[in-house]
XYZ file of C-alpha atoms in Angstrom:
436
model
C 77.025 125.558 19.148
C 75.483 128.403 18.592
C 72.857 127.789 21.530
C 76.446 127.447 23.616
C 77.331 130.822 22.527
C 73.994 132.187 23.516
C 74.768 130.797 26.988
C 77.933 132.101 27.501
C 77.306 135.561 26.355
C 74.187 135.952 28.730
C 76.629 134.724 31.730
C 79.278 137.557 30.556
C 76.025 140.082 31.000
C 74.373 138.797 34.038
C 77.553 138.456 36.083
C 79.691 141.393 35.424
C 81.337 140.998 39.252
C 82.846 137.837 38.255
C 85.166 138.927 35.254
C 88.625 140.220 36.328
C 90.282 141.977 33.439
C 93.996 142.686 32.815
C 95.143 145.429 30.640
C 97.538 143.558 28.104
C 101.207 145.098 27.114
C 99.731 146.683 24.012
C 96.834 148.690 25.810
C 97.231 152.199 25.358
C 97.776 154.751 28.530
C 94.282 156.060 27.998
C 92.630 152.330 28.501
C 94.957 151.498 31.589
C 93.350 154.798 33.451
C 89.781 154.350 32.361
C 90.396 150.254 33.816
C 91.849 151.906 36.717
C 88.809 153.708 37.839
C 86.456 150.629 38.077
C 88.225 147.259 39.546
C 86.807 144.331 41.138
C 88.434 141.971 43.882
C 88.144 138.576 45.130
C 87.711 138.082 49.190
C 87.078 134.619 51.334
C 85.326 133.358 47.773
C 82.832 136.451 47.567
C 83.521 139.272 44.655
C 83.078 143.200 45.873
C 82.028 145.665 43.762
C 83.840 149.147 44.859
C 86.066 152.232 43.181
C 87.670 154.993 44.841
C 84.628 156.530 46.441
C 83.176 153.577 47.799
C 86.927 152.655 49.408
C 87.314 156.263 50.729
C 83.886 156.308 52.642
C 84.560 152.751 54.234
C 88.045 154.160 55.597
C 85.856 157.090 56.702
C 83.754 155.180 58.592
C 86.853 152.723 60.071
C 88.225 156.315 61.403
C 85.391 156.943 63.489
C 85.989 156.681 67.451
C 83.546 157.447 69.514
C 85.641 157.579 72.892
C 87.626 160.587 71.586
C 87.304 164.409 71.250
C 87.369 164.252 67.402
C 84.210 161.810 67.303
C 81.828 164.519 65.979
C 83.896 165.853 62.965
C 85.155 162.429 62.067
C 81.121 161.139 62.056
C 80.232 164.349 60.060
C 82.701 163.986 57.523
C 81.674 160.000 56.774
C 78.116 161.024 56.956
C 79.019 163.873 54.140
C 80.973 161.560 51.690
C 78.711 158.447 52.129
C 75.690 160.791 51.185
C 77.708 161.864 48.044
C 77.574 158.239 46.932
C 75.398 157.019 44.216
C 72.681 154.799 44.998
C 74.578 151.738 43.287
C 77.800 152.914 45.461
C 76.339 153.025 48.682
C 75.258 149.353 48.152
C 79.169 148.411 48.562
C 79.728 150.400 51.544
C 80.523 146.931 53.941
C 80.592 149.006 57.267
C 77.385 151.206 57.000
C 76.162 149.437 59.991
C 78.923 150.728 62.001
C 77.784 154.308 60.368
C 74.323 153.648 61.834
C 75.369 152.671 64.881
C 77.588 155.920 65.571
C 74.471 157.832 64.559
C 72.576 156.415 67.371
C 75.603 157.202 69.910
C 75.814 160.873 68.592
C 72.233 160.986 69.630
C 72.620 159.479 72.898
C 75.712 161.623 73.587
C 73.475 164.944 73.070
C 70.610 163.503 75.513
C 73.490 162.882 78.210
C 74.666 166.490 77.661
C 71.071 168.156 77.610
C 70.657 166.164 81.060
C 74.413 167.681 82.364
C 73.577 171.001 81.514
C 69.957 170.751 83.106
C 70.880 170.036 86.200
C 73.702 172.647 86.420
C 71.117 175.526 85.312
C 68.653 173.833 87.967
C 70.051 175.707 90.583
C 70.329 179.453 90.575
C 73.859 180.711 90.770
C 72.606 182.816 94.128
C 71.276 179.372 95.849
C 73.002 178.512 98.865
C 72.940 175.109 97.469
C 74.710 176.419 94.120
C 78.426 175.117 94.885
C 77.259 171.635 96.052
C 75.367 171.193 92.489
C 78.318 172.548 90.679
C 80.562 170.127 92.319
C 78.007 167.207 91.607
C 77.635 168.026 87.973
C 81.457 168.549 87.911
C 81.868 164.668 89.539
C 79.189 163.384 86.888
C 80.703 165.413 84.021
C 84.130 164.112 85.210
C 82.749 160.589 84.138
C 82.239 161.229 80.574
C 84.581 160.602 77.805
C 86.493 163.099 75.934
C 83.889 162.256 72.819
C 80.568 162.797 75.563
C 82.361 166.013 77.047
C 82.270 167.748 73.332
C 78.636 167.566 73.113
C 78.441 169.812 76.381
C 77.899 173.558 75.490
C 80.832 175.476 75.863
C 79.482 177.774 78.676
C 78.807 174.674 80.550
C 82.205 173.396 80.291
C 83.533 176.558 81.340
C 81.656 176.647 84.269
C 82.756 172.910 85.191
C 86.404 173.182 84.566
C 86.630 176.564 86.501
C 87.706 177.405 90.104
C 84.668 178.407 92.442
C 84.076 178.844 95.930
C 80.903 178.542 97.883
C 79.075 181.656 97.683
C 79.404 182.186 101.676
C 81.987 182.148 104.657
C 82.406 181.800 107.565
C 81.724 184.545 109.412
C 78.551 184.492 107.720
C 77.424 181.126 108.652
C 78.519 181.543 112.329
C 76.908 184.357 112.686
C 73.500 182.865 111.082
C 73.624 179.904 113.475
C 74.157 182.159 116.867
C 71.467 183.881 115.351
C 69.019 180.940 115.507
C 65.539 181.775 117.113
C 63.284 179.241 118.054
C 60.335 181.727 118.319
C 60.897 183.199 114.736
C 58.044 181.832 112.378
C 60.769 181.063 109.803
C 62.733 179.128 112.307
C 63.110 175.797 110.724
C 64.133 177.310 107.280
C 67.005 179.188 108.783
C 67.922 175.944 110.695
C 67.864 174.255 107.163
C 69.604 176.959 105.534
C 72.343 177.322 107.882
C 73.450 173.373 108.099
C 73.435 173.464 103.986
C 75.714 176.628 104.351
C 77.799 174.705 107.313
C 78.019 171.345 105.296
C 78.842 173.520 102.174
C 82.020 174.461 103.752
C 83.330 172.049 105.826
C 82.624 169.867 102.744
C 84.391 171.905 100.151
C 87.003 174.155 101.826
C 89.600 173.811 104.309
C 87.855 175.713 107.081
C 87.371 175.715 111.106
C 85.043 176.964 113.221
C 84.613 178.583 116.660
C 84.658 175.983 119.112
C 80.884 175.079 120.176
C 79.045 176.089 116.802
C 78.408 173.054 115.701
C 76.578 172.269 119.281
C 74.603 175.332 118.624
C 73.417 173.946 115.088
C 72.680 170.777 116.736
C 70.660 172.016 119.704
C 68.551 174.233 117.072
C 67.764 170.693 114.895
C 66.861 169.188 118.396
C 64.267 172.078 118.430
C 63.467 171.541 115.036
C 62.727 167.503 115.939
C 60.429 168.439 119.243
C 58.283 171.275 117.090
C 57.790 168.396 114.615
C 56.670 165.590 117.459
C 54.323 167.779 119.225
C 52.986 169.125 115.902
C 52.522 165.537 115.339
C 50.682 164.697 118.272
C 48.376 166.981 117.723
C 47.776 166.283 113.884
C 47.051 162.859 115.245
C 44.368 164.019 117.956
C 42.576 165.900 115.460
C 42.632 163.076 112.740
C 41.024 160.944 115.834
C 37.943 163.100 116.150
C 34.857 161.734 114.460
C 31.337 163.244 114.350
C 30.037 159.767 115.370
C 31.852 159.735 118.589
C 33.718 162.761 119.693
C 32.054 164.853 122.498
C 32.330 168.582 122.419
C 34.735 167.947 125.354
C 36.915 165.881 123.230
C 37.216 168.878 120.517
C 37.881 171.487 123.401
C 40.711 169.156 124.184
C 42.154 168.923 120.874
C 41.807 172.824 120.705
C 43.396 173.391 123.761
C 46.103 171.012 122.939
C 46.559 173.107 119.428
C 46.651 176.268 121.481
C 49.401 175.271 123.840
C 51.842 174.869 120.667
C 54.001 177.448 119.819
C 53.278 179.574 116.550
C 56.234 177.791 115.051
C 54.644 174.300 115.604
C 50.974 175.347 114.968
C 51.949 176.067 111.534
C 53.730 172.336 110.991
C 49.872 170.992 111.479
C 48.487 170.108 108.327
C 44.956 169.697 109.010
C 44.114 172.484 111.640
C 41.122 173.216 109.243
C 39.298 170.328 110.180
C 39.613 171.090 113.932
C 38.402 174.626 112.852
C 35.335 173.054 111.360
C 34.653 171.512 114.481
C 35.084 174.488 116.927
C 32.563 176.266 114.599
C 29.689 173.459 114.913
C 29.660 172.081 111.409
C 29.032 168.848 112.880
C 26.368 167.553 115.289
C 28.259 165.849 118.315
C 26.914 163.619 120.720
C 26.834 165.287 124.546
C 29.163 163.594 126.691
C 26.718 161.645 128.991
C 25.213 159.923 126.048
C 28.545 158.808 125.191
C 29.358 157.166 128.635
C 29.532 153.193 128.337
C 30.612 151.149 131.272
C 33.965 149.615 129.928
C 34.403 145.915 129.259
C 37.199 145.000 131.212
C 39.517 141.722 130.540
C 39.365 138.616 132.771
C 42.958 138.090 132.363
C 44.604 141.469 133.112
C 47.031 141.718 134.812
C 46.784 142.496 139.009
C 48.763 145.523 140.247
C 51.040 144.527 143.323
C 51.727 140.868 141.464
C 53.742 139.721 139.086
C 52.175 139.208 135.722
C 53.886 136.845 133.093
C 53.457 138.119 129.819
C 51.805 135.787 126.931
C 54.324 135.119 123.968
C 53.756 135.377 120.476
C 57.332 135.055 118.211
C 59.189 137.517 119.597
C 56.193 139.791 120.966
C 54.863 139.713 124.667
C 51.752 140.893 125.523
C 49.157 141.344 128.344
C 46.320 143.500 129.439
C 45.757 146.203 132.111
C 41.904 147.344 133.468
C 41.492 150.923 133.212
C 38.264 151.673 135.469
C 37.662 153.796 138.797
C 37.275 150.250 140.363
C 40.823 149.456 139.020
C 42.642 152.602 140.491
C 45.398 151.618 143.074
C 48.492 152.735 144.067
C 50.438 149.236 143.332
C 52.301 148.993 140.417
C 51.896 146.225 137.360
C 54.952 144.238 136.938
C 55.114 142.336 133.773
C 57.614 139.573 133.038
C 59.074 137.586 129.827
C 61.165 134.702 129.515
C 63.426 136.839 127.229
C 65.354 138.663 130.381
C 63.138 141.624 130.077
C 60.695 142.755 132.591
C 58.211 145.748 132.678
C 57.091 148.023 135.741
C 54.063 150.161 134.842
C 53.444 152.805 137.583
C 50.094 152.697 139.657
C 46.915 153.814 137.247
C 46.349 156.902 139.381
C 49.804 158.430 137.411
C 47.746 157.533 133.921
C 47.569 161.057 131.882
C 44.523 159.402 129.922
C 41.168 159.708 131.575
C 39.121 157.017 129.022
C 38.053 153.669 130.782
C 38.676 150.548 129.086
C 41.658 147.827 128.460
C 45.324 148.641 128.342
C 47.062 146.789 125.634
C 50.780 146.644 126.931
C 53.486 144.917 124.012
C 56.854 144.670 124.414
C 58.966 142.942 121.014
C 62.646 142.517 120.988
C 64.161 141.984 117.620
C 67.988 141.645 118.053
C 69.069 145.035 119.567
C 65.763 146.835 118.795
C 63.003 146.914 121.809
C 59.864 148.182 121.063
C 57.425 149.100 123.914
C 53.665 149.728 123.066
C 50.876 150.928 125.443
C 47.654 152.019 124.165
C 44.091 152.194 125.485
C 40.742 152.555 123.296
C 43.798 152.385 120.449
C 45.311 155.276 121.721
C 48.694 155.836 122.740
C 48.564 156.032 126.778
C 51.086 158.744 128.808
C 51.916 158.147 132.584
C 53.332 160.959 134.914
C 55.399 158.577 136.679
C 58.008 156.545 134.506
C 57.376 153.253 132.881
C 60.657 151.027 133.282
C 61.890 148.422 130.790
C 64.557 146.207 132.704
C 66.924 144.273 130.057
C 69.349 141.813 131.971
C 72.752 140.490 130.960
C 73.592 143.244 128.919
C 77.627 144.344 128.825
C 78.099 147.304 131.012
C 79.404 149.482 128.538
C 76.485 148.639 126.403
C 74.191 151.912 125.588
C 70.638 152.802 124.714
C 69.201 155.401 122.335
C 65.848 156.493 121.228
C 64.351 156.136 117.763
C 61.993 158.732 116.802
C 59.143 159.079 114.278
C 61.879 159.815 111.746
C 64.299 157.317 112.317
C 66.997 159.229 113.842
C 68.409 158.366 116.858
C 67.814 160.499 120.068
C 69.174 160.348 123.445
C 67.184 157.681 126.194
C 66.737 158.088 129.411
C 68.123 154.945 130.965
C 70.045 153.496 134.307
C 72.651 150.748 134.803
C 72.122 148.955 137.834
C 74.554 146.033 138.277
C 73.434 143.192 135.454
C 70.716 145.213 134.387
C 70.119 148.376 132.010
C 66.750 150.290 132.953
C 65.039 152.202 130.160
C 62.768 154.958 131.484
C 59.721 156.307 129.848
C 56.392 157.800 130.023
C 55.151 156.857 126.933
C 55.582 154.129 124.110
C 59.003 153.826 122.351
C 61.400 151.919 120.144
C 64.865 151.647 121.422
C 68.174 150.524 120.526
C 70.925 149.045 122.313
C 74.488 150.023 121.233
C 76.703 147.503 122.085
C 80.455 149.013 122.348
């Protein structure tokens, strides 16, 4: 019996959470008050210890809402109350995981607010793009919930919620477009700025421009594209120079091509320093006499004045044309395919390239895109007369545009003759059929 009493006493000491004490009617008021400070409750076969401090923290955590503007103060209040608990009390805060998650959310919200503030500050208020940057940042800011917005600084919020206007005017933009000068070194920069200001006014303001204003701007942009294309051609010619195979005549030809560029175009040639090295004699070049070789011609080349069927590989048609003094004639080359396409190559006497060898001709059609390529010794060729690419059985109202090296559409030279659309070009090119 004594042993059984000891076990019962041990159970009472080791498991206080299993005890529930109800004050008797004869208990004093002081006893009742003391018992109310510490109580134990039963829930789903488990007992949880709590007191008023723990209960208060649990409720504060439950009150946190990470989508409303009060998120920060309610989170701070819950944190402060939790930190004030004893280590024993903290063990009984059953929703501490929720508090921890909210703390991580606060870090993420602060990082997001910093990104928005940095984007707004990335463009100076005096810049042409400032207004557009504010609008873009505002659109981003407006996707945030109230809690996220509360982390954005007051100065940033003031700018994003205030009414602003583009820092330019119609008269200023019109004047800038009218004064665009393709001879000025800053021409490309001037065009880009005029376009940015024009777009800002058109996009964010209900304004109208004088008739013809946008056409002037589009014409200037076309000149920019032509400048880039001319500079790119010389850039490629410089890149093709080689100390082993290029002669002084080759260098002189590239030098002449560079000097033919306008000052605006010349500044777009990034490798002009290499040309300067060649001109200044940095490399010992072979003479023209030593570099002349008898060209190796093709036995299966197209014959001028006769139809030649191009060989097919998938959706690409190919053939060769021999280029040598012995091959020069006044006859055209008629190159046919089995895909309702024909290529007419003008007489070799109209060829601008002075090299000899075998010219490779390729014609590829992918749906409505047609790629024509003509190279001689791996270099693009150019004719004085037009090469004609004839496409049959297109709708009469179909049109054709040229795709430039930047992937933009440009007007193409073509004519419509009965059921034929005839593309006219002096060089290789990519063309797009537009079915209206």
